[in-house]
Short mmCIF file of C-alpha atoms and ligand atoms in Angstrom, two decimals:
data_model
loop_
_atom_site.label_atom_id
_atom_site.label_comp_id
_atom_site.label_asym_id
_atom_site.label_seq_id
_atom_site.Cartn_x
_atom_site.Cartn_y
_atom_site.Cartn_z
CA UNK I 784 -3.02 7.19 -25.16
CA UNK I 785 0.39 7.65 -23.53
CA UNK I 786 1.66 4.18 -21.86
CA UNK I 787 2.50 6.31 -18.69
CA UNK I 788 -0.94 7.14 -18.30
CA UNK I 789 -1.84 3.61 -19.02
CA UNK I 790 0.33 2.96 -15.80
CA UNK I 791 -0.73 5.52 -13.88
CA UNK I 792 -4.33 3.98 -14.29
CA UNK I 793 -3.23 0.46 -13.71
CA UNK I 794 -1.35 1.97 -10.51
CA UNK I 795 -4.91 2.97 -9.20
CA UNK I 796 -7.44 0.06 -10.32
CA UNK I 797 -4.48 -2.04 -9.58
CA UNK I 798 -4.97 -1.46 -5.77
CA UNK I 799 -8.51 -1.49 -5.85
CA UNK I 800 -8.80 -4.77 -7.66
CA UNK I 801 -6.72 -6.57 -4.94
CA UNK I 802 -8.29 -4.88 -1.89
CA UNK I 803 -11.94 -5.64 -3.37
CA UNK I 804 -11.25 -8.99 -4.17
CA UNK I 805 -8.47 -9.66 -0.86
CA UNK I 806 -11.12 -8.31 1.48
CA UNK I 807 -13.23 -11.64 0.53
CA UNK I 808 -10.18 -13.41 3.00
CA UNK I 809 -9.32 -10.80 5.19
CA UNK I 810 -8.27 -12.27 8.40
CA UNK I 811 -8.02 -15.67 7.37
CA UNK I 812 -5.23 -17.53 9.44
CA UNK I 813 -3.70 -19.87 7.15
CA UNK I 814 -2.52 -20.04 3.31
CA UNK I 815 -4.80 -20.35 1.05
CA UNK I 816 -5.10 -23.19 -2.07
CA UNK I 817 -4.50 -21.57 -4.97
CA UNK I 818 -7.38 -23.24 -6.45
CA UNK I 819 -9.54 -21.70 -3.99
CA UNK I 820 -8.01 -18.45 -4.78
CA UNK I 821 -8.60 -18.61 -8.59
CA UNK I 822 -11.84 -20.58 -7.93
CA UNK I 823 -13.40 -17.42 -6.28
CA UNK I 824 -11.34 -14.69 -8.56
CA UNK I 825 -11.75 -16.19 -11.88
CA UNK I 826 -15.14 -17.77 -11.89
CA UNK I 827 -17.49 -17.91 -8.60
CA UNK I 828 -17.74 -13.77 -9.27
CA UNK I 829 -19.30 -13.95 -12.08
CA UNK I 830 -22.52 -14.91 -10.16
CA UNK I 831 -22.17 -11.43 -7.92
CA UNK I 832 -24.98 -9.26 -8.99
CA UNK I 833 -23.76 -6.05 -6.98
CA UNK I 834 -20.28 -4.86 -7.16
CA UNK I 835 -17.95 -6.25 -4.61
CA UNK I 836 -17.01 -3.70 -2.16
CA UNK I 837 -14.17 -1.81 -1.34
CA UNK I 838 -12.68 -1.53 2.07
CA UNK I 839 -10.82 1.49 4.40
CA UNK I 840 -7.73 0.35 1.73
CA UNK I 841 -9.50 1.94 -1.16
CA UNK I 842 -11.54 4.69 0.79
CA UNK I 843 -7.79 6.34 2.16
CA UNK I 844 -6.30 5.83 -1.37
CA UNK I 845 -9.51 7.57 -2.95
CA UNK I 846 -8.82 10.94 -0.31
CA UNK I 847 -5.23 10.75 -1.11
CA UNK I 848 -6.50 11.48 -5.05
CA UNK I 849 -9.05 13.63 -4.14
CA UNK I 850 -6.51 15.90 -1.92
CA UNK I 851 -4.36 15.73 -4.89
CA UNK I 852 -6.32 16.63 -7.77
CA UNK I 853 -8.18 19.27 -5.93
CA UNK I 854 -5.09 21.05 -4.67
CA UNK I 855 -2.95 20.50 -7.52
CA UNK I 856 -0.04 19.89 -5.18
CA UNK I 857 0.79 17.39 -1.97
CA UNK I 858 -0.69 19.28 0.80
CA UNK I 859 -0.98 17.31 4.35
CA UNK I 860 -3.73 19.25 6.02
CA UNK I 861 -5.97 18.68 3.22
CA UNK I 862 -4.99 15.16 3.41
CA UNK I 863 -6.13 15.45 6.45
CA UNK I 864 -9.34 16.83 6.04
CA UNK I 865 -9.74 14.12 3.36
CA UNK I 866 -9.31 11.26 5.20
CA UNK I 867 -11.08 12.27 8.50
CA UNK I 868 -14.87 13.74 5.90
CA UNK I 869 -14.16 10.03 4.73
CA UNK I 870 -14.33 8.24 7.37
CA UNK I 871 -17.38 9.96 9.13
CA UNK I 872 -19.06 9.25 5.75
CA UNK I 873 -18.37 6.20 5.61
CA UNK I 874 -16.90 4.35 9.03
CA UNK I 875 -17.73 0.82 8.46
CA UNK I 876 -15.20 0.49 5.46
CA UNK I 877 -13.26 -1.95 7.67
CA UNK I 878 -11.03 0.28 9.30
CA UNK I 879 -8.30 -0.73 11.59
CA UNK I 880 -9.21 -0.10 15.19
CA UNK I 881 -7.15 2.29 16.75
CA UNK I 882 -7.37 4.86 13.73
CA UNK I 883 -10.46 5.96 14.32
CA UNK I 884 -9.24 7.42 17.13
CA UNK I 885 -6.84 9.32 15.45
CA UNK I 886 -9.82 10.76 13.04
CA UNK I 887 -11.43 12.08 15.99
CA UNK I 888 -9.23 14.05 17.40
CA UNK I 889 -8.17 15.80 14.21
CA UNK I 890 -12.03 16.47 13.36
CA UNK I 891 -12.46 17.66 17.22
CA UNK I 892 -9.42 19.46 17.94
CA UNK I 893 -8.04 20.69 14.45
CA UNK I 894 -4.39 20.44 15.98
CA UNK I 895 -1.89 23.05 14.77
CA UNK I 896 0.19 19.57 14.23
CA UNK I 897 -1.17 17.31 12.16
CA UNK I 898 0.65 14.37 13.12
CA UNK I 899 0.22 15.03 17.03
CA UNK I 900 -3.23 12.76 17.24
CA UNK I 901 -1.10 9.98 15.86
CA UNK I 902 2.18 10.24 17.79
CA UNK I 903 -0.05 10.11 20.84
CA UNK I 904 -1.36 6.28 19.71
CA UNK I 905 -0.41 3.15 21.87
CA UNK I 906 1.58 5.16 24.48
CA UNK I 907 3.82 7.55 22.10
CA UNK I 908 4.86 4.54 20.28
CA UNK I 909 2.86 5.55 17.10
CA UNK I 910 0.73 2.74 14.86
CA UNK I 911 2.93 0.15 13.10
CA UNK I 912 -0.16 -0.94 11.10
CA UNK I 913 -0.01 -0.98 7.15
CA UNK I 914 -2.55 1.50 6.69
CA UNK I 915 0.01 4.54 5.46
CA UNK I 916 1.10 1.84 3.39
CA UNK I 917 -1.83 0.43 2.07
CA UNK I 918 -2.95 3.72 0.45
CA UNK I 919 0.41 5.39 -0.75
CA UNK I 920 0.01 4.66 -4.18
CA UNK I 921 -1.00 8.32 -6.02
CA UNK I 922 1.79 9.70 -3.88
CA UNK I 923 4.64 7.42 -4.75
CA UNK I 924 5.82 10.44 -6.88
CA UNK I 925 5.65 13.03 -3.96
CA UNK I 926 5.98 12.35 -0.11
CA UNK I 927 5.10 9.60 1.06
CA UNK I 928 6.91 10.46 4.47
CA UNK I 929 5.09 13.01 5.25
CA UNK I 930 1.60 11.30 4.59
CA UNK I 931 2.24 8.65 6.69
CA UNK I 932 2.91 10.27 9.41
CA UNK I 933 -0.60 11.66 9.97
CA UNK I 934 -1.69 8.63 11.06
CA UNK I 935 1.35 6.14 12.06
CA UNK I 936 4.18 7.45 13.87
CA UNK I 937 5.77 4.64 14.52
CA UNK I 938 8.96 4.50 12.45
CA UNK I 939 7.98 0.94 11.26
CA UNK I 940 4.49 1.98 9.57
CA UNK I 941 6.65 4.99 7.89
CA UNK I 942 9.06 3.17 6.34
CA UNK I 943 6.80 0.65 5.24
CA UNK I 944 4.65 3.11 3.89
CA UNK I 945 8.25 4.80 2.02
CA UNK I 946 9.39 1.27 0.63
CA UNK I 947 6.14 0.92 -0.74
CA UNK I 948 5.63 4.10 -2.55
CA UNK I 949 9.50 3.19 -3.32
CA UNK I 950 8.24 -0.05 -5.41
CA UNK I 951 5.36 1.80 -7.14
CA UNK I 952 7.49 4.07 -8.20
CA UNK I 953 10.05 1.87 -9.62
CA UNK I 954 7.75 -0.27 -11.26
CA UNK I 955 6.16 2.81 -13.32
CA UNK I 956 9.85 2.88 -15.28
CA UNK I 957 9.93 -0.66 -16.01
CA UNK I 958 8.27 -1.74 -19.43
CA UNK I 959 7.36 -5.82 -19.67
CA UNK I 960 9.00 -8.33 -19.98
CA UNK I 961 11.84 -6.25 -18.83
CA UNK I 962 11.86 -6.82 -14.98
CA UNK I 963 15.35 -7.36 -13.61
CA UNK I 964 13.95 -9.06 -10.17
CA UNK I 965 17.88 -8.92 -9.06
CA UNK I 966 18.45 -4.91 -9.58
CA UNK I 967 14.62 -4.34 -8.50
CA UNK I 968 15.53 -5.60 -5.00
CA UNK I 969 19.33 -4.02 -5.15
CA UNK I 970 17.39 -0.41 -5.13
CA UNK I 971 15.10 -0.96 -2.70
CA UNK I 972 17.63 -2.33 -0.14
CA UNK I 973 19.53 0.78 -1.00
CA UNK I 974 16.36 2.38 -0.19
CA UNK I 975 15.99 0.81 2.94
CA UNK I 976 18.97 0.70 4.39
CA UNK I 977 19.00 4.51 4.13
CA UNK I 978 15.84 4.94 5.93
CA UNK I 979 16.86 1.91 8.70
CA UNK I 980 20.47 4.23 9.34
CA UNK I 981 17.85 6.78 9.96
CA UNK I 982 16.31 5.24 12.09
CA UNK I 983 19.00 4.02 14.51
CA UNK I 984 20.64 7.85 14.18
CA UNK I 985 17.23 9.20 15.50
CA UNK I 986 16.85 6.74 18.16
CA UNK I 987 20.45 7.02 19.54
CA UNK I 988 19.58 10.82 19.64
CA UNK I 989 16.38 10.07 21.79
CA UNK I 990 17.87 8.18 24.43
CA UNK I 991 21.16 10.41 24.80
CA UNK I 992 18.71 13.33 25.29
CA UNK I 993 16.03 11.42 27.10
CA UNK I 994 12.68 12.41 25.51
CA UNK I 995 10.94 15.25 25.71
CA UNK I 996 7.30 15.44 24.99
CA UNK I 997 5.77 12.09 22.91
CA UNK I 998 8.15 8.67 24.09
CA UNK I 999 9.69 7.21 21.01
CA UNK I 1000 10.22 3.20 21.63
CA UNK I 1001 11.07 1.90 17.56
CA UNK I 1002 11.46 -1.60 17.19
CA UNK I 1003 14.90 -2.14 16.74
CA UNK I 1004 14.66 -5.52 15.93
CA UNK I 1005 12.61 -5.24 12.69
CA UNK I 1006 14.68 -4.62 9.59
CA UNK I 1007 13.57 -4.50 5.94
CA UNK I 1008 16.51 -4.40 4.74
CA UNK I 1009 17.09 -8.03 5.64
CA UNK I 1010 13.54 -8.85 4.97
CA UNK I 1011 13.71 -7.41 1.35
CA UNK I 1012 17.54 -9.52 1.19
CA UNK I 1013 16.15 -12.63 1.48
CA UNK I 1014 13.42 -11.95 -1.13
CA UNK I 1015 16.37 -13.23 -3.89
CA UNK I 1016 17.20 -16.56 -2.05
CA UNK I 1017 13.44 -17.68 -2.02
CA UNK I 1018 13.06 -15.45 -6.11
CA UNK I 1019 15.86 -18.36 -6.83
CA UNK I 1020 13.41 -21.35 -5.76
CA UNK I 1021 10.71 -20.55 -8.68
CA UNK I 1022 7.90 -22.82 -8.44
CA UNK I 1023 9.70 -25.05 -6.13
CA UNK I 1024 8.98 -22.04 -3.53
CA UNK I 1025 6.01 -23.29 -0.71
CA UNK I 1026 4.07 -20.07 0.33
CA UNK I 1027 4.71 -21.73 3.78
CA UNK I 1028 8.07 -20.25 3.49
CA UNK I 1029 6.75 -17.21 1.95
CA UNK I 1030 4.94 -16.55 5.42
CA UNK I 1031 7.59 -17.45 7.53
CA UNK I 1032 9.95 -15.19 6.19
CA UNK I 1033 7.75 -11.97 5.89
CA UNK I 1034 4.79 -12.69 7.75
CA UNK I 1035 1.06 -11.68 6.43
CA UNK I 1036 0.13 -9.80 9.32
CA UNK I 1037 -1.14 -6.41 9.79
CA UNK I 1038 2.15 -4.75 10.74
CA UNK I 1039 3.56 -2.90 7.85
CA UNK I 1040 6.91 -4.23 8.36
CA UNK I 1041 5.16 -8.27 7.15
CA UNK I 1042 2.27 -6.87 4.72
CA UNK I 1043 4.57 -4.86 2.61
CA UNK I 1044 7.47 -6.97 2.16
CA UNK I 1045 5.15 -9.68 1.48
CA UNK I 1046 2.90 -7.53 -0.86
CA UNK I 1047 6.46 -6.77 -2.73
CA UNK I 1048 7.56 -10.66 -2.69
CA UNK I 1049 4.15 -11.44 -4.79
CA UNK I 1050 4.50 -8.40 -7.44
CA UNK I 1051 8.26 -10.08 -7.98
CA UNK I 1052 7.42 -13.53 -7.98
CA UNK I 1053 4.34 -13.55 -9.68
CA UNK I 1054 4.07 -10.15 -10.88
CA UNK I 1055 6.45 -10.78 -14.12
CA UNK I 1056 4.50 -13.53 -14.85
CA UNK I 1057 0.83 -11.54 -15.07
CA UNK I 1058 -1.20 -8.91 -13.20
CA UNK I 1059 -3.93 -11.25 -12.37
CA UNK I 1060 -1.20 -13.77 -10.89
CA UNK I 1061 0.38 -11.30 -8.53
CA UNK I 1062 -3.02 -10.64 -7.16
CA UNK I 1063 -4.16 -14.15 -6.42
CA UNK I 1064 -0.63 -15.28 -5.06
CA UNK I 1065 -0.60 -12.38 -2.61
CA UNK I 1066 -4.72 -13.46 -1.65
CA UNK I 1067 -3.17 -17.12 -1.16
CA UNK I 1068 -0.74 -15.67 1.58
CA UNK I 1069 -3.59 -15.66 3.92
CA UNK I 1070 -4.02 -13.17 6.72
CA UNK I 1071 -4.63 -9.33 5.87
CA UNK I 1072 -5.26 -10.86 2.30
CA UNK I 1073 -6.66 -7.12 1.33
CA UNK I 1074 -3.98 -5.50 1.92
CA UNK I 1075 -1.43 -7.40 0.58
CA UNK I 1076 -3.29 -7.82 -2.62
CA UNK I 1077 -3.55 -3.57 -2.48
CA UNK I 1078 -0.28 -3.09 -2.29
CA UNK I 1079 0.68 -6.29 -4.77
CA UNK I 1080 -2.15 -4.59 -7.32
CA UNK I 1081 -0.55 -1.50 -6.65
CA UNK I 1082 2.99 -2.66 -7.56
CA UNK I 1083 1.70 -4.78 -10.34
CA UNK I 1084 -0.71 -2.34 -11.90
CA UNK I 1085 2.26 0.06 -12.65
CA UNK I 1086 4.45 -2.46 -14.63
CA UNK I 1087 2.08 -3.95 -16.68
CA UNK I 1088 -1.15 -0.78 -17.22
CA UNK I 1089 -4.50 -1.00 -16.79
CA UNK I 1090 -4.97 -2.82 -19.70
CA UNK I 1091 -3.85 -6.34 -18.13
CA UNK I 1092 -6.39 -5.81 -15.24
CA UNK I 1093 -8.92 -8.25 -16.25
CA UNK I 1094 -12.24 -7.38 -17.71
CA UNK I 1095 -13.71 -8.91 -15.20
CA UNK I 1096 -12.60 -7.59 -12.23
CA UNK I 1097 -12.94 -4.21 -13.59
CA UNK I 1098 -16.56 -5.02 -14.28
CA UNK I 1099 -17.00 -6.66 -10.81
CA UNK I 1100 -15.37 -4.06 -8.22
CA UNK I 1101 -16.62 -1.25 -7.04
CA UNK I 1102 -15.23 2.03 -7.98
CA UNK I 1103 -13.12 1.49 -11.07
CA UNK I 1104 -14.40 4.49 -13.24
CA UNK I 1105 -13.67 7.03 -10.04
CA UNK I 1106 -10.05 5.14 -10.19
CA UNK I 1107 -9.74 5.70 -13.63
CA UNK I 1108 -10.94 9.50 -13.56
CA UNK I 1109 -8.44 10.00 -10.62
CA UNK I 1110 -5.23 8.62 -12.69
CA UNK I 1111 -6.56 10.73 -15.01
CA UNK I 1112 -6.03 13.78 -13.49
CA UNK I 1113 -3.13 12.99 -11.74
CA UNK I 1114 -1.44 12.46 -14.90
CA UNK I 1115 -2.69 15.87 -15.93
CA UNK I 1116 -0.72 17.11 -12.54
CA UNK I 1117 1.92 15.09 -13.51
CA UNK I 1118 2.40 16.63 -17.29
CA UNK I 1119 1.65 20.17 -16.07
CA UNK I 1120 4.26 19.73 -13.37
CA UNK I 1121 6.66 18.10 -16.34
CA UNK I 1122 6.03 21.67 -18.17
CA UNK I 1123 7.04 23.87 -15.10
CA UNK I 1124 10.04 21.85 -13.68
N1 F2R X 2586 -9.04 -3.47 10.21
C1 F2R X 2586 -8.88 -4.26 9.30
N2 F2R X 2586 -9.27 -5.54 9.43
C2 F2R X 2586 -9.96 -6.02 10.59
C3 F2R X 2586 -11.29 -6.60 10.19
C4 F2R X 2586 -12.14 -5.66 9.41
C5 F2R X 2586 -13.46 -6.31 9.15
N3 F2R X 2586 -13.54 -6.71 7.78
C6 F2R X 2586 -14.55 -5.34 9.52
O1 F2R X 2586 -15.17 -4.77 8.62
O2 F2R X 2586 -14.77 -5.18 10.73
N4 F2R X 2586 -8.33 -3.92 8.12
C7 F2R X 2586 -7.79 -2.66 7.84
O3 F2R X 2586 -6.86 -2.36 8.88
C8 F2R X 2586 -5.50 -2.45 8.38
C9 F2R X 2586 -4.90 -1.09 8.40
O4 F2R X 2586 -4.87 -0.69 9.74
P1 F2R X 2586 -4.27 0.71 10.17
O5 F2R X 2586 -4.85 1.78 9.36
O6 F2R X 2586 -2.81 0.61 10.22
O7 F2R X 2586 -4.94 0.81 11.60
P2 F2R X 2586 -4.35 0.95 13.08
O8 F2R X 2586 -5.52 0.90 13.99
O9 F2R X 2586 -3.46 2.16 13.15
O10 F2R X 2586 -3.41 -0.31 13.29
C10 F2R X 2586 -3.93 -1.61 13.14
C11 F2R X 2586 -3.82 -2.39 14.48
O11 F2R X 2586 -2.48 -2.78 14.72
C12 F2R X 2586 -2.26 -2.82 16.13
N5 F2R X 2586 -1.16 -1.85 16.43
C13 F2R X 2586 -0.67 -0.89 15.61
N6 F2R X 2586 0.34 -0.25 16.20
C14 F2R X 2586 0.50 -0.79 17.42
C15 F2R X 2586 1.40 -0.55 18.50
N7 F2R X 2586 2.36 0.39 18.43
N8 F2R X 2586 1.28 -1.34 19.60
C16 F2R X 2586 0.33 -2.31 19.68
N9 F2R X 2586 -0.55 -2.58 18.68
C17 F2R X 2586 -0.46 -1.84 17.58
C18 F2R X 2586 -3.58 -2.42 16.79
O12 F2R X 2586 -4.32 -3.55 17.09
C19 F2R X 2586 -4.24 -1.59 15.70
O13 F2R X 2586 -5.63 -1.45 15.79
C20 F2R X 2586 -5.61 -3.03 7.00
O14 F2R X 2586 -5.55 -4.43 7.08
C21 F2R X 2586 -6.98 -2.62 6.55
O15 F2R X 2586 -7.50 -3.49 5.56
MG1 MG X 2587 -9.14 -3.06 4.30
MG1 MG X 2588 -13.23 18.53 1.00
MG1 MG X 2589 -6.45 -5.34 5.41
#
């Protein structure tokens, strides 16, 4: 089997892994010991006679695939569709609680605009949650712009969602042990800063033409690109490094501007060290412990393949064969496409 495809599989179960087993702590306010961490990943799940669950993390991920390998190409409306026949079927997947909103109106009002339901959200402001972010993984070789932005408008949830997708990506062309932490974080503030120039040049433009329509109010005073700076000072600490500090600097929250740099931190930290380590340091952050873990597994999952997930938490969680069967077939896509470029 190709190693790519070994990747693309570890990209997928990778994410589901640390939602399934992160959604044990969602919510928790404070960091966890790692020995609780690795006390309730590495042995108390043995016990669990019924698959641990997977949450609104997972369920968005698993329309993103579907969309994908049943349109053979990234097409939004169908995204769409996906994700709003997903969460009708299933609504108690621990979704976030203004996106439900945003399901609604797309099922009731099939808007010629995709992305109007969410540019209306918390006064033309747009969500800055992590969920664009938290399920961005299959497209991290297409657009992840664009997929955000059916559900979070708010330039904070994009880029989050774009940096992530960004890391993913990166980590597919990166074979262990060889994980240059330095140059990893070098692209990704080139990355960044890009998108953060962006958004300053499209805010300037807003308030020199006043708006017209949906309010734009971004949050100039959140920047990646000095979050994902720091993330070498505290890489130069090693184990010396108190997850205190981890928190402080990115947060753990569920604003996509704290879960992803922090879900990034713990793939670089931990991630060069093991799979299974990434997943329980980004758990022992605390707070939206699924999602961090998501994004971590997702990070993770693509350096080091599928075959580094533990058995056991591919036995335990639920929804590892449809994972596998997806990265299946968007490998296919991704071979075919190979042929035709
Ligand atoms: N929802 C959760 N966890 C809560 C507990 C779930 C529990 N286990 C249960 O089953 O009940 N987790 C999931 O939500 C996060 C992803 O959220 P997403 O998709 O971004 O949702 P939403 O509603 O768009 O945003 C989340 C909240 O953030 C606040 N917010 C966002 N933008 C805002 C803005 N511009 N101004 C003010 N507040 C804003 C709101 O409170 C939103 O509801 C993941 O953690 C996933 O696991
Ligand atoms: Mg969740
Ligand atoms: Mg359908
Ligand atoms: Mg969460």
């Amino acid at each position: 089997m190709s190693r790519m495809l070994h990747k693309f599989r570890g990209t997928l179960v990778g994410a589901l892994v640390g939602d399934c087993l992160g959604s044990h702590y969602e919510g928790v306010p404070y960091i966890l010991p790692w020995r609780e961490v690795t006390d309730y990943t590495l042995t108390k799940i043995k016990d669990k006679k019924e698959p641990i669950p997977y949450t609104d993390d997972t369920a968005m991920t698993r329309a993103i695939c579907k969309s994908l390998t049943e349109q053979k190409k990234y097409d939004n409306r169908s995204m769409a569709q996906e994700f709003v026949e997903e969460f009708f079927r299933e609504p108690h997947r621990g979704y976030g609680a203004a996106v439900g909103t945003v399901f609604k109106r797309l099922q009731d009002e099939n808007p010629e605009d995709i992305t109007l339901p969410a540019r209306c959200q918390f006064d033309g402001q747009g969500s800055y949650g992590n969920g664009a972010a938290m399920r961005i993984s299959p497209v991290a070789l297409l657009n992840a712009r664009k997929n955000a932005l059916i559900t979070h408008a708010h330039i904070n949830g994009v880029i989050g969602a774009i940096l992530q997708a960004e890391a993913v990506f990166k980590a597919l062309l990166l074979e262990p042990p060889n994980l240059d932490t330095d140059k990893f974080i070098d692209q990704l503030i080139e990355v960044a800063e890009k998108l953060e120039k962006d958004k300053e040049a499209s805010s300037e433009k807003k308030e020199d033409s006043g708006h017209s329509g949906i309010p734009s109010h971004p949050n100039k005073t959140v920047s990646y690109v000095k979050k994902i700076k720091e993330m070498k000072e505290l890489l130069s600490k090693g184990d010396a490094l108190e997850p205190k500090t981890v928190v402080e600097t990115f947060g753990n929250g569920i604003r996509a501007e704290e879960a992803v740099p922090a879900a990034i931190f713990s793939f670089l930290h931990k991630g060069k060290v093991s799979f299974d380590e990434s997943i329980n340091y980004a758990i022992s952050l605390g707070g939206d412990t699924d999602t961090i873990a998501s994004m971590a597994g997702a990070i993770s999952g693509a350096y080091w393949g599928v075959n580094e997930v533990p058995e056991l938490w591919k036995s335990k969680c639920e929804g590892v064969e449809e994972a596998i069967e997806f990265a299946n077939k968007i490998y296919e896509l991704h071979e075919q496409r190979k042929e035709t470029d």
